[in-house]
Amino acid sequence: MILPIIAYGDPVLRKTAIEITKTYTGLEKLIDDMYETMEKAKGVGLAAPQVNKAIRLFVIDSTRMYDEEKVNEGVREVFINPQMIKELGKEWPYEEGCLSIPGIREDVFRKDTIVIQYQDRNFKSHEKEFKGLTARVIQHEYDHIQGKLFIDHLKPLKKSLLKGRLDKISKGIVDVEYKMKFPKA
Ligand code: NI
């Protein structure tokens, strides 16, 4: 089932999401729905707060960010209760966007390599290192469950220049091809 994606301006995107347990009601279906919703919107990551659930869960599929011959460098994975252990390496810029902030793309600087602890959809624990574009997607989604958005990484001047467009997004005055829920519509 495709879920509406929560637009910029909704308080759920600003909450620090909470951990869940195996007994969380409807978890399997939620994960499947999040994948379906992300794919329909042509996203590479989707965090639970973006579908109105302030829980520590996100899904990613970075495989389509890589060229065909490097597709194995991409990762399709569910992250439950993740904890960022460390971020290391050189900071590099990449133009990010967000399904909750349609139409806006800006360069964000992030470190190249991460080590993250998380549980998969079977609640098996992992501690893994990710690099490059996959690390980038995970960092972006991890921000979401911390109540943070990619625009928060921008310099204040740059962010203030976006204010008008952000207000319009929260009111639903934006061209978007997937289902959204706008807080001020
Ligand atoms: Ni996002």
GROMACS .gro file of C-alpha atoms and ligand atoms in nm:
model
  186
    1MET     CA    1   0.000   0.000   0.000
    2ILE     CA    2   0.130   0.342  -0.092
    3LEU     CA    3   0.139   0.580   0.203
    4PRO     CA    4   0.119   0.960   0.178
    5ILE     CA    5   0.457   1.124   0.237
    6ILE     CA    6   0.454   1.393   0.504
    7ALA     CA    7   0.563   1.731   0.371
    8TYR     CA    8   0.799   1.985   0.522
    9GLY     CA    9   0.646   2.182   0.809
   10ASP     CA   10   0.480   1.890   0.985
   11PRO     CA   11   0.601   1.853   1.347
   12VAL     CA   12   0.644   1.473   1.304
   13LEU     CA   13   0.954   1.549   1.094
   14ARG     CA   14   1.107   1.733   1.392
   15LYS     CA   15   1.059   1.466   1.657
   16THR     CA   16   1.339   1.251   1.790
   17ALA     CA   17   1.203   0.912   1.692
   18ILE     CA   18   1.175   0.635   1.950
   19GLU     CA   19   1.305   0.278   1.947
   20ILE     CA   20   1.072  -0.010   1.872
   21THR     CA   21   1.057  -0.376   1.966
   22LYS     CA   22   0.971  -0.690   1.772
   23THR     CA   23   0.614  -0.664   1.900
   24TYR     CA   24   0.549  -0.331   1.726
   25THR     CA   25   0.207  -0.374   1.568
   26GLY     CA   26   0.205  -0.407   1.190
   27LEU     CA   27   0.581  -0.375   1.149
   28GLU     CA   28   0.615  -0.620   0.857
   29LYS     CA   29   0.342  -0.443   0.661
   30LEU     CA   30   0.483  -0.100   0.747
   31ILE     CA   31   0.825  -0.199   0.609
   32ASP     CA   32   0.669  -0.337   0.289
   33ASP     CA   33   0.455  -0.024   0.252
   34MET     CA   34   0.758   0.200   0.305
   35TYR     CA   35   0.947   0.021   0.026
   36GLU     CA   36   0.648   0.048  -0.205
   37THR     CA   37   0.602   0.417  -0.120
   38MET     CA   38   0.972   0.494  -0.169
   39GLU     CA   39   0.984   0.315  -0.503
   40LYS     CA   40   0.669   0.481  -0.633
   41ALA     CA   41   0.821   0.819  -0.546
   42LYS     CA   42   1.155   0.718  -0.706
   43GLY     CA   43   1.337   0.775  -0.378
   44VAL     CA   44   1.651   0.598  -0.255
   45GLY     CA   45   1.559   0.617   0.112
   46LEU     CA   46   1.254   0.670   0.332
   47ALA     CA   47   1.235   0.717   0.708
   48ALA     CA   48   0.932   0.628   0.923
   49PRO     CA   49   0.867   0.992   1.031
   50GLN     CA   50   0.807   1.068   0.662
   51VAL     CA   51   0.505   0.837   0.676
   52ASN     CA   52   0.390   0.986   1.006
   53LYS     CA   53   0.549   0.737   1.247
   54ALA     CA   54   0.806   0.881   1.487
   55ILE     CA   55   0.992   0.551   1.528
   56ARG     CA   56   1.355   0.457   1.464
   57LEU     CA   57   1.312   0.284   1.130
   58PHE     CA   58   1.421   0.361   0.776
   59VAL     CA   59   1.461   0.178   0.448
   60ILE     CA   60   1.715   0.246   0.175
   61ASP     CA   61   1.789   0.125  -0.174
   62SER     CA   62   2.102   0.290  -0.306
   63THR     CA   63   2.151   0.036  -0.587
   64ARG     CA   64   2.006   0.267  -0.849
   65MET     CA   65   2.253   0.543  -0.764
   66TYR     CA   66   2.536   0.333  -0.901
   67ASP     CA   67   2.623   0.255  -1.262
   68GLU     CA   68   2.531  -0.090  -1.384
   69GLU     CA   69   2.882  -0.230  -1.342
   70LYS     CA   70   2.902  -0.102  -0.984
   71VAL     CA   71   2.548  -0.184  -0.879
   72ASN     CA   72   2.674  -0.427  -0.612
   73GLU     CA   73   2.811  -0.128  -0.424
   74GLY     CA   74   2.455  -0.022  -0.363
   75VAL     CA   75   2.261  -0.152  -0.065
   76ARG     CA   76   1.894  -0.239  -0.016
   77GLU     CA   77   1.835  -0.273   0.356
   78VAL     CA   78   1.602  -0.204   0.647
   79PHE     CA   79   1.749  -0.024   0.948
   80ILE     CA   80   1.570  -0.065   1.281
   81ASN     CA   81   1.686   0.113   1.599
   82PRO     CA   82   2.007   0.234   1.434
   83GLN     CA   83   2.282   0.401   1.631
   84MET     CA   84   2.555   0.588   1.447
   85ILE     CA   85   2.885   0.470   1.594
   86LYS     CA   86   3.119   0.693   1.397
   87GLU     CA   87   3.153   0.906   1.089
   88LEU     CA   88   3.500   0.940   0.944
   89GLY     CA   89   3.698   1.039   0.639
   90LYS     CA   90   3.688   1.351   0.433
   91GLU     CA   91   3.379   1.567   0.403
   92TRP     CA   92   3.248   1.583   0.048
   93PRO     CA   93   2.958   1.770  -0.114
   94TYR     CA   94   2.666   1.602  -0.286
   95GLU     CA   95   2.343   1.752  -0.409
   96GLU     CA   96   2.072   1.606  -0.185
   97GLY     CA   97   1.698   1.614  -0.209
   98CYS     CA   98   1.422   1.476   0.012
   99LEU     CA   99   1.082   1.327  -0.066
  100SER     CA  100   0.936   1.551   0.209
  101ILE     CA  101   1.083   1.863   0.044
  102PRO     CA  102   1.001   1.821  -0.326
  103GLY     CA  103   1.176   2.038  -0.581
  104ILE     CA  104   1.462   2.154  -0.360
  105ARG     CA  105   1.812   2.016  -0.408
  106GLU     CA  106   2.123   2.155  -0.242
  107ASP     CA  107   2.482   2.055  -0.184
  108VAL     CA  108   2.537   1.904   0.159
  109PHE     CA  109   2.878   1.821   0.305
  110ARG     CA  110   2.908   1.491   0.491
  111LYS     CA  111   3.188   1.255   0.589
  112ASP     CA  112   3.263   0.971   0.349
  113THR     CA  113   3.250   0.667   0.577
  114ILE     CA  114   3.021   0.560   0.859
  115VAL     CA  115   3.000   0.278   1.109
  116ILE     CA  116   2.646   0.209   1.221
  117GLN     CA  117   2.479  -0.042   1.449
  118TYR     CA  118   2.124  -0.151   1.368
  119GLN     CA  119   1.878  -0.436   1.359
  120ASP     CA  120   1.742  -0.581   1.035
  121ARG     CA  121   1.378  -0.672   0.974
  122ASN     CA  122   1.428  -0.997   1.170
  123PHE     CA  123   1.573  -0.798   1.460
  124LYS     CA  124   1.916  -0.947   1.404
  125SER     CA  125   2.186  -0.701   1.516
  126HIS     CA  126   2.460  -0.577   1.284
  127GLU     CA  127   2.748  -0.335   1.303
  128LYS     CA  128   2.862  -0.237   0.955
  129GLU     CA  129   3.074   0.013   0.769
  130PHE     CA  130   2.935   0.194   0.465
  131LYS     CA  131   3.103   0.434   0.227
  132GLY     CA  132   3.027   0.688  -0.042
  133LEU     CA  133   2.675   0.721  -0.180
  134THR     CA  134   2.533   0.445   0.039
  135ALA     CA  135   2.679   0.610   0.351
  136ARG     CA  136   2.530   0.937   0.227
  137VAL     CA  137   2.178   0.793   0.201
  138ILE     CA  138   2.207   0.636   0.547
  139GLN     CA  139   2.331   0.966   0.697
  140HIS     CA  140   2.035   1.149   0.540
  141GLU     CA  141   1.782   0.894   0.670
  142TYR     CA  142   1.948   0.878   1.011
  143ASP     CA  143   1.905   1.254   1.034
  144HIS     CA  144   1.531   1.204   0.979
  145ILE     CA  145   1.493   0.984   1.286
  146GLN     CA  146   1.684   1.248   1.484
  147GLY     CA  147   1.432   1.511   1.372
  148LYS     CA  148   1.679   1.669   1.132
  149LEU     CA  149   1.646   1.758   0.762
  150PHE     CA  150   1.914   1.807   0.497
  151ILE     CA  151   1.838   2.179   0.475
  152ASP     CA  152   1.953   2.211   0.837
  153HIS     CA  153   2.306   2.150   0.708
  154LEU     CA  154   2.295   2.459   0.487
  155LYS     CA  155   2.446   2.794   0.580
  156PRO     CA  156   2.188   3.028   0.741
  157LEU     CA  157   2.186   3.262   0.440
  158LYS     CA  158   2.119   2.978   0.198
  159LYS     CA  159   1.844   2.842   0.421
  160SER     CA  160   1.678   3.181   0.455
  161LEU     CA  161   1.672   3.214   0.076
  162LEU     CA  162   1.468   2.892   0.062
  163LYS     CA  163   1.211   3.007   0.316
  164GLY     CA  164   0.944   3.113   0.066
  165ARG     CA  165   0.965   2.785  -0.124
  166LEU     CA  166   0.956   2.585   0.199
  167ASP     CA  167   0.641   2.770   0.310
  168LYS     CA  168   0.478   2.687  -0.022
  169ILE     CA  169   0.567   2.320   0.015
  170SER     CA  170   0.405   2.307   0.359
  171LYS     CA  171   0.088   2.456   0.204
  172GLY     CA  172   0.091   2.209  -0.084
  173ILE     CA  173   0.179   2.469  -0.348
  174VAL     CA  174   0.426   2.248  -0.530
  175ASP     CA  175   0.436   2.015  -0.829
  176VAL     CA  176   0.477   1.661  -0.711
  177GLU     CA  177   0.395   1.328  -0.873
  178TYR     CA  178   0.349   1.115  -0.562
  179LYS     CA  179   0.094   1.125  -0.282
  180MET     CA  180   0.175   1.371  -0.002
  181LYS     CA  181   0.017   1.513   0.312
  182PHE     CA  182   0.072   1.885   0.359
  183PRO     CA  183   0.052   2.030   0.712
  184LYS     CA  184  -0.081   2.373   0.607
  185ALA     CA  185  -0.294   2.279   0.307
  186NI      NI  186   1.472   1.294   0.332
   0.00000   0.00000   0.00000
